[in-house]
C-alpha atoms as a printed R data frame, in Angstrom:
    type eleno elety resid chain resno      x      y       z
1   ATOM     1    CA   UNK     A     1 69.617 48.679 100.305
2   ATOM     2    CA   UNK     A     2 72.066 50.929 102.295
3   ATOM     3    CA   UNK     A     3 72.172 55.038 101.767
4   ATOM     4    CA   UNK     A     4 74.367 57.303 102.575
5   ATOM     5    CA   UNK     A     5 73.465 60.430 104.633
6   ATOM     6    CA   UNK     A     6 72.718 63.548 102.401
7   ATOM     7    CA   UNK     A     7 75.141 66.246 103.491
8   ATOM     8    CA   UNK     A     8 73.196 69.115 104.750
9   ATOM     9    CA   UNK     A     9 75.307 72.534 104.353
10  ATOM    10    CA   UNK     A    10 76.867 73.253 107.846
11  ATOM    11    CA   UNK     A    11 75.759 76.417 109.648
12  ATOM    12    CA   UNK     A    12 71.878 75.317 108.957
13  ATOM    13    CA   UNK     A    13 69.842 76.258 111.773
14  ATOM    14    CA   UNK     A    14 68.232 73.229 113.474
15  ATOM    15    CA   UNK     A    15 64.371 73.012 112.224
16  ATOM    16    CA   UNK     A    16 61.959 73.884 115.744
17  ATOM    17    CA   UNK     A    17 59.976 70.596 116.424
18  ATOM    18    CA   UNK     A    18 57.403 69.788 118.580
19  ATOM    19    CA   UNK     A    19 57.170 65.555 119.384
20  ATOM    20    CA   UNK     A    20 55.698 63.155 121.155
21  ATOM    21    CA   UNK     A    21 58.338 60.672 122.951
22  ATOM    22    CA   UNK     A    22 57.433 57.327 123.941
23  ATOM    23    CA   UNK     A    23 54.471 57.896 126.468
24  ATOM    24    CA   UNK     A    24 53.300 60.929 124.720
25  ATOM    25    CA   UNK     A    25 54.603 63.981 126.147
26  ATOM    26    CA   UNK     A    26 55.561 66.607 123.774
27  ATOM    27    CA   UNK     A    27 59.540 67.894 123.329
28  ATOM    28    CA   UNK     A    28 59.959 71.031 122.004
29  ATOM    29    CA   UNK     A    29 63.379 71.850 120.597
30  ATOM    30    CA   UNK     A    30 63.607 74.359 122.625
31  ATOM    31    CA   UNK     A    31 63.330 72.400 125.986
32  ATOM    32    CA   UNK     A    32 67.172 71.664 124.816
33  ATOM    33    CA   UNK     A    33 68.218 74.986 124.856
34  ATOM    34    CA   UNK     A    34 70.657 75.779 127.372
35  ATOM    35    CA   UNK     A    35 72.787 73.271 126.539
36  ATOM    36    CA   UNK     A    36 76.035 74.041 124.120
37  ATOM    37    CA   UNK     A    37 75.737 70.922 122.273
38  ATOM    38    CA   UNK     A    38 72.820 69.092 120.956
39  ATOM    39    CA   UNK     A    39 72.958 65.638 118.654
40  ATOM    40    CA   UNK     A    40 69.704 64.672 117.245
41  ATOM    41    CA   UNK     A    41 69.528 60.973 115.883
42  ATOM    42    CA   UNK     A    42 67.471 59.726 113.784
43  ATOM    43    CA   UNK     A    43 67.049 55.825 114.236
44  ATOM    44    CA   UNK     A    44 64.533 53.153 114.201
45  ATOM    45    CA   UNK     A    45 64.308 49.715 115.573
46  ATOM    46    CA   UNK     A    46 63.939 47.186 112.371
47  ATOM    47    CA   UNK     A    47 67.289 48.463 110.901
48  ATOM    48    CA   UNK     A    48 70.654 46.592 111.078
49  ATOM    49    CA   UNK     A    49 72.487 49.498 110.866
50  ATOM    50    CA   UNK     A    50 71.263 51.249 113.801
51  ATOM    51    CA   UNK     A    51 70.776 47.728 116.250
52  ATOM    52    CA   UNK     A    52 74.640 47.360 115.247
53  ATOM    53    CA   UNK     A    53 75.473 50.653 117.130
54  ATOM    54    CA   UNK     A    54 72.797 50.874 119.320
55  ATOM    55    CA   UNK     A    55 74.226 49.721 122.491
56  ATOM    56    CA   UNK     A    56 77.182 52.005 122.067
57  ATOM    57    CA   UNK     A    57 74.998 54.924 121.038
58  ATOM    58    CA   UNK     A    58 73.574 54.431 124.744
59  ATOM    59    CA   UNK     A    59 77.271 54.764 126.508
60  ATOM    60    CA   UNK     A    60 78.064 57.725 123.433
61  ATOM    61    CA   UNK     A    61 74.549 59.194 124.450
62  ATOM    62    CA   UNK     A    62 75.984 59.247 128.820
63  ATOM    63    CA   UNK     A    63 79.109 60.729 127.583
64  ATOM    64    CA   UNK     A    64 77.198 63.476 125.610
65  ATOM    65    CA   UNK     A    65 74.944 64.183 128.296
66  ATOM    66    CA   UNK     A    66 78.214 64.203 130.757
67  ATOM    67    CA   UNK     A    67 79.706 67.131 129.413
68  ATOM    68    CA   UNK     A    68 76.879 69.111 129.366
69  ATOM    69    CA   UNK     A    69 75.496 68.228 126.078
70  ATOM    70    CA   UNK     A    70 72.235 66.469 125.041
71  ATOM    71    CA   UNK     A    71 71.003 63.294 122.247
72  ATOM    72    CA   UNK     A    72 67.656 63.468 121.019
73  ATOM    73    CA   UNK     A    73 66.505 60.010 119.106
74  ATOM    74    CA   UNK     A    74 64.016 60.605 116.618
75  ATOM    75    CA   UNK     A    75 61.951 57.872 114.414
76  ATOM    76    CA   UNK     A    76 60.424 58.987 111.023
77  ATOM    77    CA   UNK     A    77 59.668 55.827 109.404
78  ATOM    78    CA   UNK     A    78 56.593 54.710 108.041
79  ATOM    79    CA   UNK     A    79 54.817 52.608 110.754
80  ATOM    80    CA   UNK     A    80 52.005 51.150 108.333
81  ATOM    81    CA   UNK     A    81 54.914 49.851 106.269
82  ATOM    82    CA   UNK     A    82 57.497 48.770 109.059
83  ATOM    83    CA   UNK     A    83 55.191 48.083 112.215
84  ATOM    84    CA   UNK     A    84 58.037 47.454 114.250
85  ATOM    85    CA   UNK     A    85 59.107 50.780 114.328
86  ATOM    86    CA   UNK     A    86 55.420 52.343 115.934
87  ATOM    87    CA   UNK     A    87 55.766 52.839 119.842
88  ATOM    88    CA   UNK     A    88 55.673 49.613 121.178
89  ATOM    89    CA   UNK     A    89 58.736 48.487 119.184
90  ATOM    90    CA   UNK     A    90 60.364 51.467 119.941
91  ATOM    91    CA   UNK     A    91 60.393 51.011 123.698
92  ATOM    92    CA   UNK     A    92 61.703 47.390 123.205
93  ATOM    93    CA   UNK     A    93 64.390 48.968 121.156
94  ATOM    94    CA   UNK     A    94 64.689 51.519 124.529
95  ATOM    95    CA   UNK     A    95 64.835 48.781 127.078
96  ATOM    96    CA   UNK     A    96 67.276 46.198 124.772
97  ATOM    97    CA   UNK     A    97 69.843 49.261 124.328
98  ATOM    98    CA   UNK     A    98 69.800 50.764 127.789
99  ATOM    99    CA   UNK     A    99 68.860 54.014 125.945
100 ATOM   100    CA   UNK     A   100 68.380 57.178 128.779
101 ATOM   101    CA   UNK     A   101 68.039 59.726 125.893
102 ATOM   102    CA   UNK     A   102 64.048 61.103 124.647
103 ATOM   103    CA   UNK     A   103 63.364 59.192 122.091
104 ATOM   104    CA   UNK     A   104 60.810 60.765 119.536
105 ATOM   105    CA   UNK     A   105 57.967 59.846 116.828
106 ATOM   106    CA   UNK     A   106 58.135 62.251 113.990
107 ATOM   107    CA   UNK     A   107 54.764 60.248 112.880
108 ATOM   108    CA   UNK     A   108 54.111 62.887 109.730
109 ATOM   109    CA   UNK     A   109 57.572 62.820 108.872
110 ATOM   110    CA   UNK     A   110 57.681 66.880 108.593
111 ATOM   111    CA   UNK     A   111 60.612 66.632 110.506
112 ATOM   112    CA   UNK     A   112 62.967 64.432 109.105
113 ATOM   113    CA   UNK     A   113 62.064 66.118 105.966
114 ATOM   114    CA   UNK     A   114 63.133 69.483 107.750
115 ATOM   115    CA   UNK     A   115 66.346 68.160 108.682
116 ATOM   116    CA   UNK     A   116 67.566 66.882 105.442
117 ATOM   117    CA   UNK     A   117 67.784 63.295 107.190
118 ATOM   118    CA   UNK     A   118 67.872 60.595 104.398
119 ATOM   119    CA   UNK     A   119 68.939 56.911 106.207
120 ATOM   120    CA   UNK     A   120 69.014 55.745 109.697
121 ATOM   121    CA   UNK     A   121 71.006 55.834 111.588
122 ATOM   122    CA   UNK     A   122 71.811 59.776 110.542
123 ATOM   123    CA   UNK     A   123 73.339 62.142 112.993
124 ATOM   124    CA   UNK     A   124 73.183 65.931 113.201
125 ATOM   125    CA   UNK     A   125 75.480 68.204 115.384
126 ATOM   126    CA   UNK     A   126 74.759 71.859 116.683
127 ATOM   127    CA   UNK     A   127 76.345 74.098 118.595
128 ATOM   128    CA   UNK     A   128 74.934 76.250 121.072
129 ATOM   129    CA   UNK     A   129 73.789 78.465 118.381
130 ATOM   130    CA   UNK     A   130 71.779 75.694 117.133
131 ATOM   131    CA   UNK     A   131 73.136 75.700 113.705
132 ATOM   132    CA   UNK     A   132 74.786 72.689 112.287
133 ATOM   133    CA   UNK     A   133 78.459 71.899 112.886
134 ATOM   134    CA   UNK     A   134 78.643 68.416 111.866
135 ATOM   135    CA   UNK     A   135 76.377 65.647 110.042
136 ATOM   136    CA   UNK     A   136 77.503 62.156 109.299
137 ATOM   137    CA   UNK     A   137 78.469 59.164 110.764
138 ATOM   138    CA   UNK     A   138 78.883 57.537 114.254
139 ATOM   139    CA   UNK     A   139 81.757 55.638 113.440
140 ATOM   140    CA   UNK     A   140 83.356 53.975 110.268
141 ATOM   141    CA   UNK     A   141 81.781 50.482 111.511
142 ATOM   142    CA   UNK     A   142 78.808 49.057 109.583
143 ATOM   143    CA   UNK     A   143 77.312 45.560 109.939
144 ATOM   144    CA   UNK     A   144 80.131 43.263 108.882
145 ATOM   145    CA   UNK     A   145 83.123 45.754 108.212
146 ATOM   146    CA   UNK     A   146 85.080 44.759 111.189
147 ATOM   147    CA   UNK     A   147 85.484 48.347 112.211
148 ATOM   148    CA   UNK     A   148 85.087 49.230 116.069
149 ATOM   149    CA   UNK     A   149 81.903 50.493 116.964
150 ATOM   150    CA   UNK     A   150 82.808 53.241 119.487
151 ATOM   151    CA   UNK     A   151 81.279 56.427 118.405
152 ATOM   152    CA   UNK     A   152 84.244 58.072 117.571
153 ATOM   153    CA   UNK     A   153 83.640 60.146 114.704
154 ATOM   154    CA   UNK     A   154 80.523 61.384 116.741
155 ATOM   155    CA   UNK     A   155 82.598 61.455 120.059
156 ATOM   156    CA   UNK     A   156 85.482 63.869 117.700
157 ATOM   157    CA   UNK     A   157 82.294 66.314 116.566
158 ATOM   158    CA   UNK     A   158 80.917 66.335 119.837
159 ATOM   159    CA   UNK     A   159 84.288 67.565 121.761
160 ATOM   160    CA   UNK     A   160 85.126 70.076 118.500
161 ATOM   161    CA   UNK     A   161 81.880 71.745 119.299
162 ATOM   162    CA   UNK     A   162 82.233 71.897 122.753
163 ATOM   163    CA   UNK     A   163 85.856 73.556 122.356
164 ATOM   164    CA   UNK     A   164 84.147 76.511 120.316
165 ATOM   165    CA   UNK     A   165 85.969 74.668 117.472
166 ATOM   166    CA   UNK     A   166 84.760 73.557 113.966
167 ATOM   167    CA   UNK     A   167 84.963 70.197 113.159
168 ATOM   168    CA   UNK     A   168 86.959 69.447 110.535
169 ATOM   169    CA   UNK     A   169 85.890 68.559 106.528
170 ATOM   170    CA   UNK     A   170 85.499 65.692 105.120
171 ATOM   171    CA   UNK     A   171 82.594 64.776 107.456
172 ATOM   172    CA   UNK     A   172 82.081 60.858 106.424
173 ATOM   173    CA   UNK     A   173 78.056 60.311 105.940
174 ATOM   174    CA   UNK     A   174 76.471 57.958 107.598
175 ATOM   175    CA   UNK     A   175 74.952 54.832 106.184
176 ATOM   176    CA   UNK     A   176 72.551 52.804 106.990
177 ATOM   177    CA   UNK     A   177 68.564 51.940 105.593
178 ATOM   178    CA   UNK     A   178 66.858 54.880 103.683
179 ATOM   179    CA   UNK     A   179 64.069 56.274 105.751
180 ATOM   180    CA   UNK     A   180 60.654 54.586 105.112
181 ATOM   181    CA   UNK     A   181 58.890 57.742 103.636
182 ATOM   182    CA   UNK     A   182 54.955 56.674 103.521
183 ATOM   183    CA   UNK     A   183 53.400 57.311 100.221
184 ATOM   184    CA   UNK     A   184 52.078 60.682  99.561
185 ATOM   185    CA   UNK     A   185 48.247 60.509  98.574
């Protein structure tokens, strides 16, 4: 069943994290510092949300990086639940897409938690500050809408920020598949 995003209040500060990507290595947030713009994704592999963007997330993802900025993938969900979202389905997801951005494994889920993120795929914005300018959507396009999937709603937030600019209300949420929270014992 699709959710939408919740809509965290803009000027948040982005939560620190410390993650493991792929082959282990810890990022800190604050390895992505210095530049003025940083997206942080949160995404899986099993969900036809996120494979329906995902190889325009990759180009979205260049063009980020391009001027200046950076994309951070993170993946929350439950692994015991959805096994094709632990590490080795995440770097088939990495090699299908053509993805060139860290992607993380928020394996306690503390950190999707601490961002307010609710559905995958769910995108936060923030500016060189670090608080958050936008949250919401890629694009209007979900699985069989007929919409364009070209990043533009991210693309829009993206170049706002990187103006000094705020990006302009309504933000649309995302939707996609609620996060697979594992059960509390």
């Amino acid at each position: 069943m699709a959710l939408s995003s919740a809509l965290v209040p803009l000027g948040t500060p982005a939560p620190d994290f410390v993650l493991p990507d792929l082959e282990g290595r810890p990022v800190h947030l604050s390895d992505l510092r210095d530049q003025p713009v940083l997206v942080v994704a949160f995404l899986c592999n099993h969900c036809p949300y996120v494979q329906h963007v995902e190889q325009q997330l990759g180009e979205v993802a260049r063009q980020v990086e391009e001027a200046g900025g950076a994309l951070v993938g993170i993946c929350s969900n439950d692994v015991i639940g959805y096994p094709d979202d632990d590490v080795p389905g995440l770097v088939a997801q990495v090699a299908r897409a053509g993805w060139s951005f860290p992607y993380l494994v928020d394996s306690d889920q503390d950190i999707a938690r601490a961002f307010g993120a609710a559905c995958t795929p769910d995108f936060f914005v923030y500016g060189p500050d670090r608080a958050l300018r936008y949250r919401g959507a890629f694009d209007a396009a979900t699985p069989g809408n007929d919409e364009p999937v070209d990043g533009s709603l991210l693309l829009a937030a993206v170049s706002h920020v990187l103006a000094g600019e705020e990006v302009p209300e309504p933000h649309r949420p995302s939707l996609g598949c609620g996060i697979k929270w594992r059960s509390k014992p």
